[in-house]
Coordinates of C-alpha atoms in Angstrom, one line a residue:
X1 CA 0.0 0.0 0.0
X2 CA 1.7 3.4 -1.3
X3 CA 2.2 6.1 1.6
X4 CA -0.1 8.9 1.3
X5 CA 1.2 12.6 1.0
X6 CA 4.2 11.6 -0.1
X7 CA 6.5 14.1 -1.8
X8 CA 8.5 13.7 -5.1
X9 CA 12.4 13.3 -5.2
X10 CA 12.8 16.2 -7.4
X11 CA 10.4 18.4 -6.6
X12 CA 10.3 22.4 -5.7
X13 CA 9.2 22.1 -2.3
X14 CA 10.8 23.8 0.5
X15 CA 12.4 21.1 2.3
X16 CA 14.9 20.4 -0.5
X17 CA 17.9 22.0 -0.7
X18 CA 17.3 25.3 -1.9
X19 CA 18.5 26.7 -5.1
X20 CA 22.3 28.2 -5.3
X21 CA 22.7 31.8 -5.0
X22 CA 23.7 34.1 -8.0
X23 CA 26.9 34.7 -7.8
X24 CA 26.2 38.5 -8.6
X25 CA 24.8 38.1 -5.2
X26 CA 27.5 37.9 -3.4
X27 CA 28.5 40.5 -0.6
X28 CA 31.4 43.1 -2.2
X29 CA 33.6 42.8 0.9
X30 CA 35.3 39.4 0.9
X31 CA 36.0 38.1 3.9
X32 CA 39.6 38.7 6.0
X33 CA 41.5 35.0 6.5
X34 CA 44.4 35.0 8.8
X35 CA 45.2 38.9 7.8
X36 CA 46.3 40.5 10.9
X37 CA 43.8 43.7 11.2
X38 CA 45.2 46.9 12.6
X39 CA 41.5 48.3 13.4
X40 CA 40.5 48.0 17.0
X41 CA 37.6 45.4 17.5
X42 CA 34.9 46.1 19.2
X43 CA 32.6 43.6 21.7
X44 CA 28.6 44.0 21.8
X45 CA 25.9 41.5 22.1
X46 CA 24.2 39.7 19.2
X47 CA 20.9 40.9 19.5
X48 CA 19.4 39.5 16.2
X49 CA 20.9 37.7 13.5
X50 CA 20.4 37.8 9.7
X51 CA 22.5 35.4 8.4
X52 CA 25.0 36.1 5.2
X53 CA 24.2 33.8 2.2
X54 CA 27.0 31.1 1.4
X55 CA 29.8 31.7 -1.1
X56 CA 29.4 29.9 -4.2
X57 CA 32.4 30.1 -5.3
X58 CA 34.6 29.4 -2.3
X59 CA 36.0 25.6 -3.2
X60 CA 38.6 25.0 -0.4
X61 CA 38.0 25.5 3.0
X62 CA 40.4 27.9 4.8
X63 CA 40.8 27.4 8.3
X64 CA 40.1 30.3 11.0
X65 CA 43.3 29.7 13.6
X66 CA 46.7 30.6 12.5
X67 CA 49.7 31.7 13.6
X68 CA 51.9 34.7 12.7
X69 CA 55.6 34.5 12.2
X70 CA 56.1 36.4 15.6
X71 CA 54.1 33.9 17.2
X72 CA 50.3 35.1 18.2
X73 CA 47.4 33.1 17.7
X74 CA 44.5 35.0 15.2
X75 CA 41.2 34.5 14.7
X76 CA 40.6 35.2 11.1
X77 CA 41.7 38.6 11.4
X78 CA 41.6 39.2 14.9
X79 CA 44.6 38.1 17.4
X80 CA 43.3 36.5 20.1
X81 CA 45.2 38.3 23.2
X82 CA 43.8 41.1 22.3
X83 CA 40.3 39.6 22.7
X84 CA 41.6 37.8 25.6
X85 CA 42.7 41.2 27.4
X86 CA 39.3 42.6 26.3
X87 CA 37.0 40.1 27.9
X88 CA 35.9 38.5 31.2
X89 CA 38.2 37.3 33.2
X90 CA 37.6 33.4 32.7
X91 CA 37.3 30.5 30.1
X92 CA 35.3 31.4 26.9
X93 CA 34.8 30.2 23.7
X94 CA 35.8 31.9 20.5
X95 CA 34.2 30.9 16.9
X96 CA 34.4 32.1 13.7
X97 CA 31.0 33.0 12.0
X98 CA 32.9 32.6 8.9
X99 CA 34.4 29.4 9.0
X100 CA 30.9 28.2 9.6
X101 CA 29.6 29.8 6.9
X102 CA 32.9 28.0 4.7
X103 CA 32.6 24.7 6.4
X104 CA 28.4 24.9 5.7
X105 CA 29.1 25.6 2.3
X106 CA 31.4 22.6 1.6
X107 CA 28.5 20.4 2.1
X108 CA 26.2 22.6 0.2
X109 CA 28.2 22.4 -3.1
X110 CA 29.3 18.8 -2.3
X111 CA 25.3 17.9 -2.5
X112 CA 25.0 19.9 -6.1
X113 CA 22.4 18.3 -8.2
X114 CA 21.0 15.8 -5.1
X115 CA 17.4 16.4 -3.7
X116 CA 18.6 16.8 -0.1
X117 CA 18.2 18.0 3.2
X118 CA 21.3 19.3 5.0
X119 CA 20.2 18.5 9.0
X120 CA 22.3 19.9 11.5
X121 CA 23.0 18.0 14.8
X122 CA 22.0 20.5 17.4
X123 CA 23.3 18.5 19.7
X124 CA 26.6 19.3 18.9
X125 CA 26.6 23.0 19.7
X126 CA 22.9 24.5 20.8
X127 CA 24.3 28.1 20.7
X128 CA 20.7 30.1 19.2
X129 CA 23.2 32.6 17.5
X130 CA 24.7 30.0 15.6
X131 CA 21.3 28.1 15.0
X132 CA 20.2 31.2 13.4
X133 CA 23.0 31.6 11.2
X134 CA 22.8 28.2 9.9
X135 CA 19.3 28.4 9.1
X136 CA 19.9 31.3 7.5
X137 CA 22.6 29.8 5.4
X138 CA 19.7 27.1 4.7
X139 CA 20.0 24.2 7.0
X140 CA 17.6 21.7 8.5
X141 CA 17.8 20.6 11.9
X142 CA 18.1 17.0 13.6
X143 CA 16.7 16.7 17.2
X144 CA 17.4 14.5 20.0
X145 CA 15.2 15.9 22.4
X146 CA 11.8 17.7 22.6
X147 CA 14.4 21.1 24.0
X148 CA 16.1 21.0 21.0
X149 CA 12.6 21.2 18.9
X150 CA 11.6 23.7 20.5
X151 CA 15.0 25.6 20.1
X152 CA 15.0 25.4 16.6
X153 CA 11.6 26.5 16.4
X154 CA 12.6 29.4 18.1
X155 CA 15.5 29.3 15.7
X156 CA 12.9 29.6 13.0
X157 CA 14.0 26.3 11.6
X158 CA 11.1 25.1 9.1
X159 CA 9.9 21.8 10.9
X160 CA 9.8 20.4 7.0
X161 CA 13.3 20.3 7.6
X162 CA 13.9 18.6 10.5
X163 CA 14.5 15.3 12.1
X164 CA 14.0 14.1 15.5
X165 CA 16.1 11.4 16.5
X166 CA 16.8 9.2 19.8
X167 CA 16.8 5.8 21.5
X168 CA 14.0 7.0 24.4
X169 CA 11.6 9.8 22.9
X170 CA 9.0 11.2 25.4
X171 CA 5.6 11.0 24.6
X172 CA 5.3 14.8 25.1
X173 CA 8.0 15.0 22.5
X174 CA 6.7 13.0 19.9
X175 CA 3.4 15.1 20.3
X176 CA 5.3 18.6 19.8
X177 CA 6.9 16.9 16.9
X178 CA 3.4 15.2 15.3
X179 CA 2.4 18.7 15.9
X180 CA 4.7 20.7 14.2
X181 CA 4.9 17.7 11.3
X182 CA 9.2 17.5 11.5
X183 CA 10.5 13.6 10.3
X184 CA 10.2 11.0 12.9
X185 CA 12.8 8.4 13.0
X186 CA 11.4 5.3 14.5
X187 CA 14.1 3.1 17.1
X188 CA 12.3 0.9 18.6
X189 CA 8.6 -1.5 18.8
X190 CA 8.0 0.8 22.0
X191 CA 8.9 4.2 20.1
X192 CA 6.7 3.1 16.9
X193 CA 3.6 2.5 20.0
X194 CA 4.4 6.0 21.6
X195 CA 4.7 7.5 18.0
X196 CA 1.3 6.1 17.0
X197 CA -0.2 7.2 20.4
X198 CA 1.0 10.7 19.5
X199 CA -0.6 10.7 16.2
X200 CA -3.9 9.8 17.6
X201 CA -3.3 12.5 19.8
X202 CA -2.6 15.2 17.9
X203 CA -5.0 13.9 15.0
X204 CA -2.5 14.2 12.2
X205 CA -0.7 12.1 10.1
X206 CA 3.3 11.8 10.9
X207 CA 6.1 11.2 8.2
X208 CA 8.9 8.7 9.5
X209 CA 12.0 6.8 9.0
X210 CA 12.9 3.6 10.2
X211 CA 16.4 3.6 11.8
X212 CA 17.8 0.5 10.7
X213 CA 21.1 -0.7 12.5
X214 CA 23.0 -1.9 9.4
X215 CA 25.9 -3.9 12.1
X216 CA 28.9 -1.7 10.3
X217 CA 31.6 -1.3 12.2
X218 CA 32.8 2.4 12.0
X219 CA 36.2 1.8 13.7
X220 CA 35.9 4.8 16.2
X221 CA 35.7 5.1 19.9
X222 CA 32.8 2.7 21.3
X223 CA 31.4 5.8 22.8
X224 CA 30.5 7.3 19.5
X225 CA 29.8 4.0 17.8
X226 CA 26.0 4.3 17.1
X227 CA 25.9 1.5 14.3
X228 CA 27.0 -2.0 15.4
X229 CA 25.0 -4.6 16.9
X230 CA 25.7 -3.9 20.5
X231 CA 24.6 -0.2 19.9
X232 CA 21.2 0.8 21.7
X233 CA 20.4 2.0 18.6
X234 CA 18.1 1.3 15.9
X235 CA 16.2 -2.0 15.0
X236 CA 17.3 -5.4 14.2
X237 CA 16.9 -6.2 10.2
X238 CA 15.5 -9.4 10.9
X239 CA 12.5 -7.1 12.9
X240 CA 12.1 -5.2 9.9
X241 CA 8.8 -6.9 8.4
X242 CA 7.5 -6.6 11.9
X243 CA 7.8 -2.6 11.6
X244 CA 6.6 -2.7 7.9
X245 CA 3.3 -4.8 9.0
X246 CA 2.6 -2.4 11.7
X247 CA 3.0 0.4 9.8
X248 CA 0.7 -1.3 7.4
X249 CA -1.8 -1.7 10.2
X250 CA -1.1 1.7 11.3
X251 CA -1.7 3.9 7.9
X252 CA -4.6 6.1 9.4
X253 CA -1.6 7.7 10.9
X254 CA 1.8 6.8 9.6
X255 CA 3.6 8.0 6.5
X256 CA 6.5 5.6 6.1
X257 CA 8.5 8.1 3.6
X258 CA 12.5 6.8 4.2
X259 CA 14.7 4.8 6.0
X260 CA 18.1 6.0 8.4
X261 CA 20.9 4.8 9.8
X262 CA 23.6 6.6 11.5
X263 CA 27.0 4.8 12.0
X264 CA 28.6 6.8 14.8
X265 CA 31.3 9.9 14.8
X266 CA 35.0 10.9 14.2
X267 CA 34.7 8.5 11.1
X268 CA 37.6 9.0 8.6
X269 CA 36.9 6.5 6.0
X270 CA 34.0 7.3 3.4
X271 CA 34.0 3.8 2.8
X272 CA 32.7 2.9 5.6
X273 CA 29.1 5.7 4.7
X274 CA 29.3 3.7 1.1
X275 CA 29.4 0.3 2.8
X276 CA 26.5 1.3 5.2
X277 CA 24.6 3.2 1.9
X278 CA 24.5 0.0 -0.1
X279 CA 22.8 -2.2 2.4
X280 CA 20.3 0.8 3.2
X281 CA 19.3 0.9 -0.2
X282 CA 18.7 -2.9 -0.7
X283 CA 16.1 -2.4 2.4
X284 CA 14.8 0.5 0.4
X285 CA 14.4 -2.3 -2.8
X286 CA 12.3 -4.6 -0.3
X287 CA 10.4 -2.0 1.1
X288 CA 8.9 -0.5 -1.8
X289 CA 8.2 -3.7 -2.9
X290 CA 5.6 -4.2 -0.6
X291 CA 4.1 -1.0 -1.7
X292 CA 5.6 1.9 0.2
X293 CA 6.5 4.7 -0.9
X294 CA 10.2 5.4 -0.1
X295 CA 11.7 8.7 -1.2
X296 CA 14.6 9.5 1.8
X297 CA 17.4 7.9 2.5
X298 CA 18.9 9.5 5.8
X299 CA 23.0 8.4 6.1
X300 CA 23.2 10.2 9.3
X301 CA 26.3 12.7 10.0
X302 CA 29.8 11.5 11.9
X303 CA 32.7 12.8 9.5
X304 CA 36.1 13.4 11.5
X305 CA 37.9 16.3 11.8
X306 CA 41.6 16.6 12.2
X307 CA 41.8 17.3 15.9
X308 CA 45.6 16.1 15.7
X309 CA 46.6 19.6 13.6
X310 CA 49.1 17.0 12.1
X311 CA 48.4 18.3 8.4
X312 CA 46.6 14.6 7.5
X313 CA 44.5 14.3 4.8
X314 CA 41.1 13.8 5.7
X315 CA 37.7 13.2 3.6
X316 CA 35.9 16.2 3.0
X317 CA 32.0 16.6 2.5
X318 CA 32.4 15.8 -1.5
X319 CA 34.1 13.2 -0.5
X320 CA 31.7 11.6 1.6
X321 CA 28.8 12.9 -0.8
X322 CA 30.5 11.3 -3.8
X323 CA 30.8 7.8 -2.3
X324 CA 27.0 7.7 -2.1
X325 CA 25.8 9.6 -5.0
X326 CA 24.8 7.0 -7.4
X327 CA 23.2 5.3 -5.0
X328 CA 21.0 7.5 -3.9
X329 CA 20.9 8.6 -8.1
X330 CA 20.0 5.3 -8.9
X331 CA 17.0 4.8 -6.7
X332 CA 15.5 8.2 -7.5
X333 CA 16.0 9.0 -3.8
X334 CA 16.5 12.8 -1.7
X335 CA 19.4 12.4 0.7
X336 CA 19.4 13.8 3.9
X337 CA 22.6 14.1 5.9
X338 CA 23.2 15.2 9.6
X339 CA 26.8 16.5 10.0
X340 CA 27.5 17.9 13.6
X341 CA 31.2 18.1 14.4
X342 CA 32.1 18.5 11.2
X343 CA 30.7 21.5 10.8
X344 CA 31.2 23.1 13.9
X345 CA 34.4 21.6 15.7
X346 CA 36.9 23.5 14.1
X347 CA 35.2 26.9 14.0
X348 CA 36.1 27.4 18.0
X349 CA 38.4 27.3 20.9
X350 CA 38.0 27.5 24.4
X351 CA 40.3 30.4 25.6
X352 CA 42.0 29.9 28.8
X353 CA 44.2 31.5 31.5
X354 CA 47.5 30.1 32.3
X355 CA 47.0 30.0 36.9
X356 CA 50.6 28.5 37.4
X357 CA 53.1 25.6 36.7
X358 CA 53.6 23.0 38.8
X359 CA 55.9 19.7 39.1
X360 CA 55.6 16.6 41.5
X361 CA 58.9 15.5 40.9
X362 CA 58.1 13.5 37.6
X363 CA 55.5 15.2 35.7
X364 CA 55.3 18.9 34.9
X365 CA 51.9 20.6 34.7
X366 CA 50.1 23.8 33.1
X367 CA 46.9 24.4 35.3
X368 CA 44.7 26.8 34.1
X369 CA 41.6 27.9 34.5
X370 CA 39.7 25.9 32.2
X371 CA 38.8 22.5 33.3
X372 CA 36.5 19.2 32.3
X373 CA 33.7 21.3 33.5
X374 CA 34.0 23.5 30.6
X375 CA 35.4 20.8 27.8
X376 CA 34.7 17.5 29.2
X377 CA 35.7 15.4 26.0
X378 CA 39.5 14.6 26.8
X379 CA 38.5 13.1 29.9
X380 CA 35.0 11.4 28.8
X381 CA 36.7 10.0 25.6
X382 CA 40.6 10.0 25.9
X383 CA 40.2 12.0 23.1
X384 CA 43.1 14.9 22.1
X385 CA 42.8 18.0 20.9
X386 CA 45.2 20.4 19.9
X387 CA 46.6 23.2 23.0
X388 CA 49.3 26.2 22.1
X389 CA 49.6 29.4 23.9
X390 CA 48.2 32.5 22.3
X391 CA 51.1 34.6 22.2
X392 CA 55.4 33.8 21.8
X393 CA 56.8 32.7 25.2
X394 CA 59.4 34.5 26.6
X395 CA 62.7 34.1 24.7
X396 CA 64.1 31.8 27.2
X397 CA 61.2 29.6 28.0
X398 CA 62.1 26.2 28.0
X399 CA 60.3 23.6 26.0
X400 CA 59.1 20.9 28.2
X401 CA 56.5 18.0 28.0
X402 CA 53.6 19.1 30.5
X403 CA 49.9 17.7 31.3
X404 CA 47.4 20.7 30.9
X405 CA 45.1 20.9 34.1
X406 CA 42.6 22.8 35.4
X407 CA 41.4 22.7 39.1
X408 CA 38.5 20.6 39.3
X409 CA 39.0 18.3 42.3
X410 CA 39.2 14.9 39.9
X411 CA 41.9 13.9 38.7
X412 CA 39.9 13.1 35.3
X413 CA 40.7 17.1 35.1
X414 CA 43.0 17.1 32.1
X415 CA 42.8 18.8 28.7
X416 CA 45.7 17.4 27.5
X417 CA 48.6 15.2 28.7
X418 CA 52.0 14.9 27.5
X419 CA 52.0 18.1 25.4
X420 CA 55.8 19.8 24.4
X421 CA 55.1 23.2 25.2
X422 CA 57.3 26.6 25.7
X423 CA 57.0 27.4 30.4
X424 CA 54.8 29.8 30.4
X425 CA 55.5 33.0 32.0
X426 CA 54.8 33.5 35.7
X427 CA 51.1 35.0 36.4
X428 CA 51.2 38.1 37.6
X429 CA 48.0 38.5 40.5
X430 CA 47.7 42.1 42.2
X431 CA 45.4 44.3 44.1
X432 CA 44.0 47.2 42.2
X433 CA 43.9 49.9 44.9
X434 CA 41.4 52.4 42.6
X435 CA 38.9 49.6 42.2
X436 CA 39.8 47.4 45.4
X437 CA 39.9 44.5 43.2
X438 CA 42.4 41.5 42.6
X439 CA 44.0 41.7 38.7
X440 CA 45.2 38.5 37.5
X441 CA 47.3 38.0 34.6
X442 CA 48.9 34.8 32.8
X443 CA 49.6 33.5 29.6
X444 CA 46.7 32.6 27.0
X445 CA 46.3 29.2 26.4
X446 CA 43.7 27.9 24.1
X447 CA 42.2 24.2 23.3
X448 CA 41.4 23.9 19.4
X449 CA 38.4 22.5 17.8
X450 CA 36.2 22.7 20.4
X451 CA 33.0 23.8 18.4
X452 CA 31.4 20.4 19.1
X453 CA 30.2 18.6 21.7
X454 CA 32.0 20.8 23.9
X455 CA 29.9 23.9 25.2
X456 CA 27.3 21.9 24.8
X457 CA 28.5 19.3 27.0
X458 CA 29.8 21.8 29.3
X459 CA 28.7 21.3 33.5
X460 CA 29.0 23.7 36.8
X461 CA 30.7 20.9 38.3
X462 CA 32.8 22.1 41.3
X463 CA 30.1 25.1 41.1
X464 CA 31.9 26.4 38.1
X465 CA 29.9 28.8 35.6
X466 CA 29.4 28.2 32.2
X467 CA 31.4 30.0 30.2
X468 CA 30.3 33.0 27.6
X469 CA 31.0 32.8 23.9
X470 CA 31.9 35.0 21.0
X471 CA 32.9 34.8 17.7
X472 CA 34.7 36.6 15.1
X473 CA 31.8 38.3 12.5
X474 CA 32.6 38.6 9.0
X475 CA 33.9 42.8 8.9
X476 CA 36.4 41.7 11.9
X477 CA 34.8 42.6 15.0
X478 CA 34.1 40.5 18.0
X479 CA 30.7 40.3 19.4
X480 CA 29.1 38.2 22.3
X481 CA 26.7 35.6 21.7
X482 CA 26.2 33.8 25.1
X483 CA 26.5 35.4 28.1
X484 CA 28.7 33.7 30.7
X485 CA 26.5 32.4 33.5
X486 CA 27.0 33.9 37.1
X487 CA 26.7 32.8 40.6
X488 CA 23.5 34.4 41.2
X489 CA 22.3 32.4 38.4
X490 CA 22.5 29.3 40.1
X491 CA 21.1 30.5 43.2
X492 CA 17.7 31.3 41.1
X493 CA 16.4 28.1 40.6
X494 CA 16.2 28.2 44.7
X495 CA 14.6 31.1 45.1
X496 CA 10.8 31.1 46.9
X497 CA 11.7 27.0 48.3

């Protein structure tokens, strides 16, 4: 039995990717990479955001970070010390609204001549400056929580261009989402019953996938690994004619339109998308031979990053696309994709303070005053990313192999362990007598890459406040676009107990 209000592969409707923009369209200013900018910046708070279109004709990706010859770290155009001297005394982030803009557009010309819907993983950064900017630039959203729906609604996200996603959806989720019509990827007998029940509820008809686990192995860490057979997600093949005869059963309110799998994150070999691509479609080939009406084949997101700053040659979004193209070609199919990390991780650092070096006799350390609470993921994952100082050390700082610390009281308080880095200088703390406040000032230290599942991830473990973020907008200045949360914040959520 075909699938009622169904849409067509290649048609106009706004859920597809939308058309390229003139090139005559193009801002006239171009934007500033790695040119050190003798303007002063100035810091103000997003208020509203109206998003810049993409760049057509921007091929390669550029990279945001880079170091002069004398040694300080920039921001596209910006150094960072000087935005470190400029802002609150404690960790923040810094992005780069144009390398998202660059790193959104690699998939958008990568998926050139593909019905498709680019999905961003909120759950990778849920900044609402940044959700607005992508949606701006055109992107879809994928959910994992009935929060995150209603953030990108706020957002303005069209809900024809979302996805909601997840092992353990609440009932009151899946009604928001039957409500406000987004994709609903089915997990689970139990989440096909709730999803039903929420239909009835609302008393409309709900488009959904079935997340199939297709057992690939995407050679990762086991925490990210999302589509082997000891992953909590998806459904068994050999429970897939149970799904497709409930469905069936189930047509008063279910729209069976596509099927998704996601194989996990960090992945570095497109082979491993291709591998997982050509088993989805063969589902596809059974399914519609029983009458549905398939048109979306949902691959899921995960492409790696080079967190290593090693120079390696990684796959790029064409390179992922092109792996899967003639599938997806050959069965007349609109692809939707989910990229998280890869378009966010590498558009932000966390900026730190140096506090003071220590050594216990065998191993040196940095502490600063960053920590786990703020970027949990070397600690959660064993997983590195890249540390340097902001500005040159001093000319006789010795080079010496240190573990970067904050002070959280766990020892699972690391960013980085083993890293060859110049001493940094001693921080200087005094008392300003004008303002009868203490001054504290050390070296700038920042952890790269940390666009993704970082501040999102972030706690106020050890009552430390979440920090604020910024970013670098495309004419050069600097301009808040979180505020950092205080100590009277926390005690709101007691007040009138």
């Amino acid at each position: 039995m075909a699938a009622a209000h169904s849409f067509h592969p290649h048609s106009s409707s706004s859920f597809l990717n939308p058309p390229k923009t003139p090139a005559n369209s193009l801002p006239s200013k171009p934007f500033l990479f790695f040119k050190p900018s003798p303007k002063p910046f100035n810091l103000r708070a997003v208020l509203s955001e109206k998003a810049s279109p993409p760049s057509p004709h921007q091929q390669q990706l550029k990279h945001c970070f880079s170091k002069s010859q004398e040694g300080f770290l920039y921001c596209e155009g910006v150094k960072v010390q000087d935005v470190l001297d400029s802002t609150e005394k404690r960790p923040f982030y810094l992005y780069s609204k144009p390398q998202i803009t660059r790193n959104f557009q690699a998939y958008f010309d990568a998926l050139e001549g593909l019905p498709s819907i680019i999905g961003y993983a909120i759950k990778a950064n849920n900044n609402l400056k940044i959700l607005e900017h992508l949606r701006g630039l055109g992107s879809g959203a994928v959910l994992v929580s009935g929060n995150e729906l209603k953030l990108a609604l706020r957002a303005g996200f069209d809900p024809q261009r979302c996805i909601l996603n997840g092992n353990g959806k609440l009932l009151e989720d899946l009604v928001l989402a039957v409500e406000e019509g987004v994709f609903v990827n089915v997990d689970s007998e139990f989440d096909l019953e709730n999803i039903v029940t929420a239909a009835k509820i609302v008393g409309k008809k709900v488009r959904i996938l079935l997340r199939i686990n297709p057992d690939v192995d995407p050679q990762v860490h086991p925490y990210v690994a999302t589509g082997n057979k000891n992953s909590k997600f998806g459904i068994r093949n050999e429970k897939l004619q149970w799904f497709l005869d409930n469905v069936k059963s189930n047509s008063n309110v279910l729209n069976l339109v596509g099927v998704h799998c996601h194989l996990g994150s960090t992945i570095t070999k497109v082979d491993i998308f291709r591998d997982a691509a050509v088993l989805m479609v063969n589902y596809i080939d059974e399914i519609r031979a029983q009458g549905f009406n398939i048109e979306f084949l949902n691959i899921g997101g995960g492409l790696g990053i080079d967190y290593h700053h090693t120079g390696a040659v990684l796959p790029t979004p064409m390179d992922l696309i092109n792996t899967v193209r003639e599938l997806v070609l050959s069965r007349n199919l609109n692809l939707i994709i989910e990229p998280g990390r890869s378009l966010i991780a590498n558009t932000c650092c966390l900026v730190n303070r140096v506090t003071g070096v220590k050594t216990n006799g065998t191993k040196n350390f940095v502490v600063i005053d960053g920590s786990m609470a703020e970027l949990i993921r070397p600690s959660l994952y064993g997983a590195y990313q890249h540390i340097e100082l902001v500005s040159p050390p001093l000319p006789d700082a010795e080079i010496s192999t240190f573990d970067v610390v904050g002070p959280v009281c766990e020892s699972a308080d690391f960013l980085g362990k083993d890293r060859e880095l110049p001493t940094p200088p001693k921080t200087l703390v005094s008392l300003v007598r004008s303002t009868n406040k203490i001054s504290t000032e050390g070296a700038g230290l920042v952890v790269h890459d940390a666009g993704a599942y970082c501040m999102s991830m972030a706690s106020t473990y050890n009552l430390k406040m979440r920090p604020p973020e910024y970013w670098v907008e495309d004419d050069g200045s600097v301009s808040k676009i979180r505020h950092g949360e205080t100590f009277e914040d926390h005690l709101r959520f007691f007040e009138g107990l």
